[in-house]
Each structure stands twice: as C-alpha cells, then as structure tokens.
C-alpha cells in the first residue's frame, strides 16, 4: 500500500553523490550514512550495503550507481553512490546529472589520484557544489595537512573548508551530513508545472518488467496517471512509484527535486532507456529534458555462445544488460571458427570483463569472447573510408592507402621514485610525452598521448606492478593518428582462423606472431599428421611452429628378419600420413580458443 505523501517541502531536500578515485571509501561512507540516519536495522546491516551485485561484493568495487533516501535532522538527503573505476565514468556522469552537489572523497594517506581529478572536473562541468572530504584519517600513514594543501593547490578548494572523517569508524560523518545540509543548495522546481522527470538508470525484473530510477525536475508525478515517454513516443499506465530507503517503499506522489523509482509494466527493453524524459500523457511538457550523450565504445570483442542454440538467449541477455548499462553496443557477426555471435563495444577492458562475467552469472550462458580490439579508420586507394572494429574486415594491402588508429590522452599520477620506470613503460608502448608537473616534492603528474591499442591489453596491470600499486591512471579520447599497422593472420594447417586475426604495429608483428604460434602449439592436440601453425602478414609467413604427429609403432611385430620388410612398412605409414594431411581437418578445441585469447598471461 502506497504511503500518502503530502508534497515534500523542496527546501528540505538535498541531492548529492559521492565521487572519488577507486578504493577511497565511497561504499564504506554510504554504509556509515545509512547507520547514522537509522535507515537500516542494525541487525540487517552488512558491509557494502548498496552494492547489490555479487560481482561487486567479491571484487570490492562499485559497478552500478545506487541511490537511497535517508532522513537527517528534519531534512531529506538523497544519496547516489557512484563507481570509482575509470571504465565506469559514464555511470558517474549520469548520476551527477541528478544532483545539486557532490562529496569529493580523498584518501588522506594517498592524496589526489587521477580519477579524483577527472571526477572533480566532471562535477564542475555539471555546476555542482563540491564538498571536499578527507577519509581514512584514522590510518597511521594519513597526512591530512599535506592532502588539504594539495587540494587547494591543484583543485582550488579552500583548505580550511576540507572536512576530515573516518568512514570506517564513523568519526566526523554526522558533521559531514550537517555540512551537506548547509553547503549544498536545495533543488528548484515548480510542483504545478507540466511533469518532466529524467530516467537516469533502469533494471529489468522478470516479474514486474522495467524498473526505472528517476529524478523529478518539474511538476508532480502521481501513481494514478498515464505517462508518456517523450523520446520513445509511447504511453504507459503507472503501476507503482516509490523511493529507495534503502528498500523499495511505494509512495503516492513524487514532487520536484525528488529521486525515486517507477514501475509502469514496460516489458519492451527499449522503452525506458537512460536519458528518457517522462511526462503526463494528458498534460505533456513542451520539450524533453536534455538527455545524455551516448558514450563512444573504445574496446571491441566478439562474444559467441559455446552452444550455437543459445544465440537467441544471448541476444535477449544483451538487450536486458543494455537497459541497465547503456554504454554497451552490439551487432550480429559471424566467424568461420566460432559460428554466429555479436560484435560488442565497451568503454574499457574492466568493463568488458564485468559484462562477460555478468552474462555468465546472471543469465547462465556459456560464452567465448575473442581478443579485444579497437576501432581503426582505413583509407582506401579509391578515396573511400572504412571503419574497422573487426580485424578480419581490414581490406587487402593492395587496396589500402593508410590506416589511422585511435589515440588517448592519459594522465598518470605517480610517486616521484617510480618516475623512471613509468616513463620507460610509456616509451615501450609508443607513447609521446605532452607534459610533466610536480604536484609536490614526492608526487608527479605525467601526460602522454598513446595509441589506444597499446593500453587495451595490459597497460594498467603493467603500470600497477611497476609502481607497487601506487600509480593511478585516467584517460580520455584524443582523435586519430596515421600509423604503420598490419594485420597478422594465424593459419592452422594452411587454413586461416579468423578468431585469432589481429591488427598490430609493424614493429610488434613478429613478436605477436611468434608468441601466438608457440601458444597454439601447446594447446592444439596432436593429430595423426604434422600440423603446421603459421603467423602471416598477407602472403608472407613471419613465424611457424609444428604440432608433431602421433606415431604408431608399425615395427612392433617385426623382430629379426629382412630390413626391406621393415622399410616397406615405414614407407606405407608415410604414404598414409601424407594422404591424411591432404584430407584431414584440424578441429581447434574450445579450450584452446579460450586459453589462447587470454593474450599475455
């Protein structure tokens, strides 16, 4: 039963999100806020309360932005907990659009990191009030004075206004909530105007259909009206509206500035995309709200069902995931080696890994993902241009004029003692330095332009291992640049296997070809004939390995006697193997695909 909601006083509402670098304590702070405001029964409290997916709890990271309404000292606080990893920056930008303020959380022992800067600039672009907070002040390594000074110098936030808390012990969290009430402005909006509400996230429930998280901007949303999706142009009957506190609690209306959820029996996954504007069918608004820019995928890979009969299930699962994560793109493709599947685009490698894992866990699918690749632009000799996100689509070199590859501008923050090793890593990945700044005596900010293809594989892991985990990375697209690129094909028994084709820089082609040929030699089972594995650029073979044939001992029964008889048997075996080699086909087992595509173990 919906609780009657006598219009909430807008001046008592505060909408804010928590932004920070990964692992600086956002989810822990959310837990303390839920505890202090009494939103959760102490017996039901658990760590990372708002992280609802198993995969978030296991990895200790937030993947989906979550929202919750709490009450504190006569005010309604609507908190949106956002992810910290660079691959989920799109989630952060959508959440910021639903807020008036942001808590910028900084680890007092680590100081400003790359994502701290990126998220802070995003909040400034959205014109949000920023409240800077130092977390983990209870750690022995904490140095709050140095961090405050850094925040003032790098971001221009007054050092005397920076709050100090410990999200783990709860120290200073109540003062932080009072600062939110004092410093973050209340939302503005007219309750009598035509309804405009923005969908900033949606999930799919198999019993209730689409459940959308919304922020009412103008007007009042009631639970007994017919609504219209302005971009999709479709009408729906409202079944339930409510707020998360943190459990879903139905209410009879949501006024301007309020954040809640809506269920309207929407079964079609495309009917409630993020960025959609909801209005009343009887009294529609004149124009939709500004939605979100569609994020551009940066990393592509093929996803195929291991059992071809699961193709329909895979399509349906991708549809439902896209509702929850609008940054995935996909289109059908086929491969000689793997059958029918989808070419999917992601914002980064961690994003790709998470989506693959969610498909396997949440939808019980057995899938194979091909090696990640990026989108190139190929310019042909006849003056036309082609977008290539699958290496097998690259035209023949005789028709190719040149290829442009996507570049990134990366920002690396590192302790100065690791400066040499970080610069060495960047140079080995064809990066060019833009500038270098010392933030303090012991911290350096490096800016480079680097090909996206060099970052995609294992750049982040290599950076972390070279700096003992202290360096942080942020990146943004930086156009296209012409490069000397070639396609390396792998041939098994003289047959090209399209799933292993990749586009690499000419200087790395031989190393990649040799490495893949060696790996496949270990993975492909021995046949009754020799199996050559070749890596080739066009018609030129650059590496070769051979899987040796199984041999049967045909001389076992010939003890003693004439040598010519033995030779005759061996010749006969040799003829048989030659005939098998001409007729035989090598089946590459699925495990070999999976293992070989985990590029650099």
mmCIF file of N, CA, C and O in Angstrom, residues 136-211:
data_model
loop_
_atom_site.group_PDB
_atom_site.id
_atom_site.type_symbol
_atom_site.label_atom_id
_atom_site.label_comp_id
_atom_site.label_asym_id
_atom_site.label_seq_id
_atom_site.Cartn_x
_atom_site.Cartn_y
_atom_site.Cartn_z
ATOM 1 N N UNK A 136 39.740 8.220 5.873
ATOM 2 C CA UNK A 136 40.799 7.347 6.422
ATOM 3 C C UNK A 136 41.798 8.117 7.288
ATOM 4 O O UNK A 136 43.006 7.834 7.239
ATOM 5 N N UNK A 137 41.308 9.111 8.061
ATOM 6 C CA UNK A 137 42.242 9.879 8.904
ATOM 7 C C UNK A 137 42.706 9.042 10.104
ATOM 8 O O UNK A 137 43.612 9.454 10.821
ATOM 9 N N UNK A 138 42.066 7.854 10.310
ATOM 10 C CA UNK A 138 42.495 7.003 11.428
ATOM 11 C C UNK A 138 43.697 6.142 11.052
ATOM 12 O O UNK A 138 44.262 5.449 11.900
ATOM 13 N N UNK A 139 44.129 6.167 9.777
ATOM 14 C CA UNK A 139 45.278 5.336 9.377
ATOM 15 C C UNK A 139 46.580 5.962 9.862
ATOM 16 O O UNK A 139 46.730 7.189 9.859
ATOM 17 N N UNK A 140 47.550 5.114 10.255
ATOM 18 C CA UNK A 140 48.852 5.667 10.698
ATOM 19 C C UNK A 140 49.544 6.474 9.605
ATOM 20 O O UNK A 140 50.261 7.426 9.883
ATOM 21 N N UNK A 141 49.305 6.073 8.317
ATOM 22 C CA UNK A 141 50.004 6.752 7.207
ATOM 23 C C UNK A 141 49.293 8.031 6.763
ATOM 24 O O UNK A 141 49.761 8.713 5.859
ATOM 25 N N UNK A 142 48.174 8.377 7.395
ATOM 26 C CA UNK A 142 47.397 9.551 6.951
ATOM 27 C C UNK A 142 48.198 10.839 7.164
ATOM 28 O O UNK A 142 48.884 11.003 8.165
ATOM 29 N N UNK A 143 48.108 11.726 6.168
ATOM 30 C CA UNK A 143 48.791 13.022 6.265
ATOM 31 C C UNK A 143 47.798 14.105 5.803
ATOM 32 O O UNK A 143 47.900 14.633 4.693
ATOM 33 N N UNK A 144 46.801 14.439 6.678
ATOM 34 C CA UNK A 144 45.725 15.334 6.244
ATOM 35 C C UNK A 144 46.202 16.711 5.817
ATOM 36 O O UNK A 144 45.677 17.289 4.860
ATOM 37 N N UNK A 145 47.237 17.238 6.499
ATOM 38 C CA UNK A 145 47.685 18.603 6.159
ATOM 39 C C UNK A 145 48.223 18.669 4.736
ATOM 40 O O UNK A 145 47.912 19.596 3.979
ATOM 41 N N UNK A 146 49.040 17.662 4.365
ATOM 42 C CA UNK A 146 49.603 17.634 3.007
ATOM 43 C C UNK A 146 48.475 17.522 1.970
ATOM 44 O O UNK A 146 48.482 18.191 0.937
ATOM 45 N N UNK A 147 47.469 16.665 2.259
ATOM 46 C CA UNK A 147 46.363 16.455 1.312
ATOM 47 C C UNK A 147 45.525 17.723 1.147
ATOM 48 O O UNK A 147 45.092 18.057 0.038
ATOM 49 N N UNK A 148 45.287 18.451 2.263
ATOM 50 C CA UNK A 148 44.498 19.696 2.174
ATOM 51 C C UNK A 148 45.223 20.715 1.303
ATOM 52 O O UNK A 148 44.618 21.401 0.472
ATOM 53 N N UNK A 149 46.533 20.776 1.522
ATOM 54 C CA UNK A 149 47.360 21.719 0.746
ATOM 55 C C UNK A 149 47.293 21.366 -0.750
ATOM 56 O O UNK A 149 47.161 22.238 -1.609
ATOM 57 N N UNK A 150 47.364 20.042 -1.041
ATOM 58 C CA UNK A 150 47.302 19.550 -2.422
ATOM 59 C C UNK A 150 45.951 19.904 -3.062
ATOM 60 O O UNK A 150 45.889 20.351 -4.205
ATOM 61 N N UNK A 151 44.859 19.703 -2.301
ATOM 62 C CA UNK A 151 43.520 20.017 -2.822
ATOM 63 C C UNK A 151 43.386 21.496 -3.153
ATOM 64 O O UNK A 151 42.788 21.878 -4.160
ATOM 65 N N UNK A 152 43.991 22.346 -2.287
ATOM 66 C CA UNK A 152 43.911 23.791 -2.526
ATOM 67 C C UNK A 152 44.730 24.175 -3.752
ATOM 68 O O UNK A 152 44.285 24.954 -4.596
ATOM 69 N N UNK A 153 45.941 23.592 -3.854
ATOM 70 C CA UNK A 153 46.834 23.978 -4.954
ATOM 71 C C UNK A 153 46.352 23.435 -6.311
ATOM 72 O O UNK A 153 46.378 24.135 -7.316
ATOM 73 N N UNK A 154 45.907 22.163 -6.338
ATOM 74 C CA UNK A 154 45.576 21.523 -7.617
ATOM 75 C C UNK A 154 44.142 21.822 -8.057
ATOM 76 O O UNK A 154 43.879 22.054 -9.228
ATOM 77 N N UNK A 155 43.185 21.829 -7.107
ATOM 78 C CA UNK A 155 41.775 21.986 -7.482
ATOM 79 C C UNK A 155 41.166 23.313 -7.037
ATOM 80 O O UNK A 155 40.005 23.589 -7.330
ATOM 81 N N UNK A 156 41.945 24.103 -6.276
ATOM 82 C CA UNK A 156 41.444 25.414 -5.853
ATOM 83 C C UNK A 156 40.341 25.334 -4.806
ATOM 84 O O UNK A 156 39.514 26.239 -4.702
ATOM 85 N N UNK A 157 40.296 24.245 -4.019
ATOM 86 C CA UNK A 157 39.288 24.110 -2.951
ATOM 87 C C UNK A 157 39.905 24.602 -1.650
ATOM 88 O O UNK A 157 40.989 24.153 -1.265
ATOM 89 N N UNK A 158 39.258 25.530 -0.964
ATOM 90 C CA UNK A 158 39.847 26.145 0.242
ATOM 91 C C UNK A 158 40.189 25.090 1.296
ATOM 92 O O UNK A 158 39.337 24.284 1.686
ATOM 93 N N UNK A 159 41.457 25.096 1.758
ATOM 94 C CA UNK A 159 41.945 24.078 2.701
ATOM 95 C C UNK A 159 41.162 24.111 4.011
ATOM 96 O O UNK A 159 40.910 23.071 4.626
ATOM 97 N N UNK A 160 40.731 25.310 4.447
ATOM 98 C CA UNK A 160 40.039 25.384 5.744
ATOM 99 C C UNK A 160 38.592 24.869 5.671
ATOM 100 O O UNK A 160 37.925 24.710 6.682
ATOM 101 N N UNK A 161 38.108 24.602 4.441
ATOM 102 C CA UNK A 161 36.742 24.072 4.312
ATOM 103 C C UNK A 161 36.726 22.562 4.092
ATOM 104 O O UNK A 161 35.671 21.955 3.947
ATOM 105 N N UNK A 162 37.929 21.943 4.000
ATOM 106 C CA UNK A 162 38.002 20.496 3.767
ATOM 107 C C UNK A 162 37.684 19.769 5.075
ATOM 108 O O UNK A 162 38.275 20.047 6.111
ATOM 109 N N UNK A 163 36.729 18.840 5.025
ATOM 110 C CA UNK A 163 36.330 18.096 6.229
ATOM 111 C C UNK A 163 37.193 16.844 6.383
ATOM 112 O O UNK A 163 37.674 16.296 5.392
ATOM 113 N N UNK A 164 37.369 16.387 7.629
ATOM 114 C CA UNK A 164 38.140 15.164 7.884
ATOM 115 C C UNK A 164 37.241 14.139 8.550
ATOM 116 O O UNK A 164 36.573 14.448 9.541
ATOM 117 N N UNK A 165 37.208 12.919 7.986
ATOM 118 C CA UNK A 165 36.356 11.865 8.563
ATOM 119 C C UNK A 165 37.075 10.515 8.530
ATOM 120 O O UNK A 165 38.113 10.361 7.864
ATOM 121 N N UNK A 166 36.506 9.556 9.231
ATOM 122 C CA UNK A 166 36.892 8.159 9.049
ATOM 123 C C UNK A 166 35.610 7.389 8.783
ATOM 124 O O UNK A 166 34.798 7.189 9.686
ATOM 125 N N UNK A 167 35.412 6.970 7.530
ATOM 126 C CA UNK A 167 34.175 6.261 7.170
ATOM 127 C C UNK A 167 34.111 4.908 7.876
ATOM 128 O O UNK A 167 33.032 4.379 8.125
ATOM 129 N N UNK A 168 35.284 4.385 8.229
ATOM 130 C CA UNK A 168 35.309 3.065 8.878
ATOM 131 C C UNK A 168 34.781 3.148 10.315
ATOM 132 O O UNK A 168 33.945 2.356 10.732
ATOM 133 N N UNK A 169 35.250 4.149 11.080
ATOM 134 C CA UNK A 169 34.843 4.253 12.489
ATOM 135 C C UNK A 169 33.602 5.135 12.660
ATOM 136 O O UNK A 169 32.958 5.111 13.697
ATOM 137 N N UNK A 170 33.283 5.955 11.632
ATOM 138 C CA UNK A 170 32.125 6.849 11.737
ATOM 139 C C UNK A 170 32.486 8.226 12.272
ATOM 140 O O UNK A 170 31.634 9.110 12.371
ATOM 141 N N UNK A 171 33.770 8.449 12.584
ATOM 142 C CA UNK A 171 34.213 9.738 13.128
ATOM 143 C C UNK A 171 33.987 10.859 12.097
ATOM 144 O O UNK A 171 34.420 10.762 10.953
ATOM 145 N N UNK A 172 33.285 11.899 12.485
ATOM 146 C CA UNK A 172 33.098 13.076 11.615
ATOM 147 C C UNK A 172 31.991 12.944 10.583
ATOM 148 O O UNK A 172 31.737 13.880 9.826
ATOM 149 N N UNK A 173 31.295 11.783 10.535
ATOM 150 C CA UNK A 173 30.282 11.598 9.476
ATOM 151 C C UNK A 173 29.038 12.461 9.746
ATOM 152 O O UNK A 173 28.453 13.031 8.820
ATOM 153 N N UNK A 174 28.636 12.598 11.026
ATOM 154 C CA UNK A 174 27.467 13.432 11.345
ATOM 155 C C UNK A 174 27.745 14.893 10.958
ATOM 156 O O UNK A 174 26.874 15.583 10.396
ATOM 157 N N UNK A 175 28.987 15.370 11.255
ATOM 158 C CA UNK A 175 29.363 16.760 10.871
ATOM 159 C C UNK A 175 29.315 16.910 9.348
ATOM 160 O O UNK A 175 28.917 17.955 8.824
ATOM 161 N N UNK A 176 29.718 15.829 8.648
ATOM 162 C CA UNK A 176 29.704 15.858 7.182
ATOM 163 C C UNK A 176 28.262 16.044 6.675
ATOM 164 O O UNK A 176 28.008 16.841 5.772
ATOM 165 N N UNK A 177 27.307 15.330 7.281
ATOM 166 C CA UNK A 177 25.901 15.449 6.851
ATOM 167 C C UNK A 177 25.368 16.861 7.120
ATOM 168 O O UNK A 177 24.593 17.408 6.331
ATOM 169 N N UNK A 178 25.829 17.464 8.245
ATOM 170 C CA UNK A 178 25.394 18.846 8.528
ATOM 171 C C UNK A 178 25.976 19.805 7.472
ATOM 172 O O UNK A 178 25.324 20.771 7.063
ATOM 173 N N UNK A 179 27.219 19.511 7.061
ATOM 174 C CA UNK A 179 27.852 20.356 6.022
ATOM 175 C C UNK A 179 27.102 20.219 4.696
ATOM 176 O O UNK A 179 26.956 21.188 3.941
ATOM 177 N N UNK A 180 26.620 19.004 4.394
ATOM 178 C CA UNK A 180 25.835 18.780 3.163
ATOM 179 C C UNK A 180 24.585 19.665 3.191
ATOM 180 O O UNK A 180 24.250 20.343 2.217
ATOM 181 N N UNK A 181 23.895 19.672 4.366
ATOM 182 C CA UNK A 181 22.671 20.476 4.501
ATOM 183 C C UNK A 181 22.990 21.970 4.361
ATOM 184 O O UNK A 181 22.274 22.733 3.705
ATOM 185 N N UNK A 182 24.117 22.390 4.954
ATOM 186 C CA UNK A 182 24.453 23.818 4.952
ATOM 187 C C UNK A 182 24.984 24.294 3.605
ATOM 188 O O UNK A 182 24.692 25.417 3.179
ATOM 189 N N UNK A 183 25.780 23.445 2.921
ATOM 190 C CA UNK A 183 26.529 23.933 1.752
ATOM 191 C C UNK A 183 25.934 23.546 0.394
ATOM 192 O O UNK A 183 26.186 24.216 -0.614
ATOM 193 N N UNK A 184 25.176 22.437 0.335
ATOM 194 C CA UNK A 184 24.627 22.030 -0.967
ATOM 195 C C UNK A 184 23.242 22.663 -1.126
ATOM 196 O O UNK A 184 22.409 22.559 -0.232
ATOM 197 N N UNK A 185 22.984 23.317 -2.254
ATOM 198 C CA UNK A 185 21.702 24.010 -2.414
ATOM 199 C C UNK A 185 20.529 23.033 -2.576
ATOM 200 O O UNK A 185 20.715 21.903 -3.037
ATOM 201 N N UNK A 186 19.336 23.477 -2.183
ATOM 202 C CA UNK A 186 18.124 22.671 -2.395
ATOM 203 C C UNK A 186 17.773 22.714 -3.874
ATOM 204 O O UNK A 186 18.119 23.663 -4.573
ATOM 205 N N UNK A 187 17.084 21.678 -4.383
ATOM 206 C CA UNK A 187 16.692 21.703 -5.804
ATOM 207 C C UNK A 187 15.629 22.775 -6.050
ATOM 208 O O UNK A 187 14.963 23.215 -5.111
ATOM 209 N N UNK A 188 15.492 23.177 -7.296
ATOM 210 C CA UNK A 188 14.436 24.142 -7.638
ATOM 211 C C UNK A 188 13.467 23.460 -8.602
ATOM 212 O O UNK A 188 13.857 22.562 -9.337
ATOM 213 N N UNK A 189 12.222 23.873 -8.572
ATOM 214 C CA UNK A 189 11.235 23.275 -9.476
ATOM 215 C C UNK A 189 9.840 23.693 -9.056
ATOM 216 O O UNK A 189 9.588 23.980 -7.890
ATOM 217 N N UNK A 190 8.928 23.730 -10.017
ATOM 218 C CA UNK A 190 7.550 24.149 -9.750
ATOM 219 C C UNK A 190 6.651 22.912 -9.738
ATOM 220 O O UNK A 190 6.516 22.218 -10.753
ATOM 221 N N UNK A 191 6.004 22.645 -8.585
ATOM 222 C CA UNK A 191 5.176 21.443 -8.438
ATOM 223 C C UNK A 191 3.950 21.486 -9.342
ATOM 224 O O UNK A 191 3.369 20.451 -9.669
ATOM 225 N N UNK A 192 3.534 22.700 -9.789
ATOM 226 C CA UNK A 192 2.306 22.811 -10.596
ATOM 227 C C UNK A 192 2.587 22.808 -12.100
ATOM 228 O O UNK A 192 1.663 22.771 -12.908
ATOM 229 N N UNK A 193 3.866 22.862 -12.472
ATOM 230 C CA UNK A 193 4.216 22.893 -13.905
ATOM 231 C C UNK A 193 3.944 21.513 -14.537
ATOM 232 O O UNK A 193 3.791 20.522 -13.824
ATOM 233 N N UNK A 194 3.887 21.425 -15.894
ATOM 234 C CA UNK A 194 3.761 20.100 -16.536
ATOM 235 C C UNK A 194 4.935 19.202 -16.123
ATOM 236 O O UNK A 194 6.062 19.676 -15.975
ATOM 237 N N UNK A 195 4.661 17.919 -15.961
ATOM 238 C CA UNK A 195 5.656 16.978 -15.436
ATOM 239 C C UNK A 195 6.846 16.786 -16.391
ATOM 240 O O UNK A 195 6.653 16.599 -17.593
ATOM 241 N N UNK A 196 8.054 16.857 -15.814
ATOM 242 C CA UNK A 196 9.284 16.459 -16.525
ATOM 243 C C UNK A 196 10.124 15.666 -15.533
ATOM 244 O O UNK A 196 10.550 16.201 -14.501
ATOM 245 N N UNK A 197 10.330 14.386 -15.814
ATOM 246 C CA UNK A 197 11.181 13.554 -14.944
ATOM 247 C C UNK A 197 12.205 12.840 -15.810
ATOM 248 O O UNK A 197 11.889 12.394 -16.919
ATOM 249 N N UNK A 198 13.438 12.745 -15.324
ATOM 250 C CA UNK A 198 14.544 12.167 -16.093
ATOM 251 C C UNK A 198 14.854 10.758 -15.588
ATOM 252 O O UNK A 198 15.027 10.543 -14.385
ATOM 253 N N UNK A 199 14.905 9.790 -16.513
ATOM 254 C CA UNK A 199 15.336 8.428 -16.138
ATOM 255 C C UNK A 199 16.864 8.410 -16.155
ATOM 256 O O UNK A 199 17.473 8.716 -17.187
ATOM 257 N N UNK A 200 17.494 8.096 -14.997
ATOM 258 C CA UNK A 200 18.960 8.042 -15.031
ATOM 259 C C UNK A 200 19.508 6.623 -14.882
ATOM 260 O O UNK A 200 20.708 6.398 -14.955
ATOM 261 N N UNK A 201 18.627 5.646 -14.694
ATOM 262 C CA UNK A 201 19.087 4.252 -14.654
ATOM 263 C C UNK A 201 17.854 3.355 -14.732
ATOM 264 O O UNK A 201 16.758 3.770 -14.360
ATOM 265 N N UNK A 202 18.014 2.132 -15.228
ATOM 266 C CA UNK A 202 16.903 1.173 -15.257
ATOM 267 C C UNK A 202 17.429 -0.229 -15.032
ATOM 268 O O UNK A 202 18.579 -0.519 -15.357
ATOM 269 N N UNK A 203 16.580 -1.084 -14.467
ATOM 270 C CA UNK A 203 16.921 -2.505 -14.363
ATOM 271 C C UNK A 203 15.716 -3.300 -14.843
ATOM 272 O O UNK A 203 14.606 -2.770 -14.912
ATOM 273 N N UNK A 204 15.939 -4.580 -15.160
ATOM 274 C CA UNK A 204 14.845 -5.417 -15.663
ATOM 275 C C UNK A 204 14.505 -6.457 -14.614
ATOM 276 O O UNK A 204 15.372 -7.170 -14.128
ATOM 277 N N UNK A 205 13.233 -6.522 -14.231
ATOM 278 C CA UNK A 205 12.760 -7.525 -13.283
ATOM 279 C C UNK A 205 11.823 -8.457 -14.059
ATOM 280 O O UNK A 205 10.899 -7.989 -14.725
ATOM 281 N N UNK A 206 12.068 -9.773 -13.986
ATOM 282 C CA UNK A 206 11.294 -10.662 -14.860
ATOM 283 C C UNK A 206 9.807 -10.711 -14.495
ATOM 284 O O UNK A 206 8.987 -11.127 -15.293
ATOM 285 N N UNK A 207 9.444 -10.290 -13.275
ATOM 286 C CA UNK A 207 8.034 -10.306 -12.890
ATOM 287 C C UNK A 207 7.354 -8.955 -13.132
ATOM 288 O O UNK A 207 6.175 -8.892 -13.454
ATOM 289 N N UNK A 208 8.099 -7.864 -12.946
ATOM 290 C CA UNK A 208 7.463 -6.537 -13.000
ATOM 291 C C UNK A 208 7.859 -5.732 -14.230
ATOM 292 O O UNK A 208 7.374 -4.624 -14.438
ATOM 293 N N UNK A 209 8.772 -6.265 -15.038
ATOM 294 C CA UNK A 209 9.229 -5.515 -16.210
ATOM 295 C C UNK A 209 10.324 -4.528 -15.826
ATOM 296 O O UNK A 209 11.098 -4.760 -14.903
ATOM 297 N N UNK A 210 10.348 -3.387 -16.517
ATOM 298 C CA UNK A 210 11.425 -2.410 -16.320
ATOM 299 C C UNK A 210 11.150 -1.566 -15.068
ATOM 300 O O UNK A 210 10.054 -1.034 -14.901
ATOM 301 N N UNK A 211 12.164 -1.473 -14.183
ATOM 302 C CA UNK A 211 12.082 -0.578 -13.012
ATOM 303 C C UNK A 211 13.094 0.543 -13.254
ATOM 304 O O UNK A 211 14.291 0.288 -13.361
#
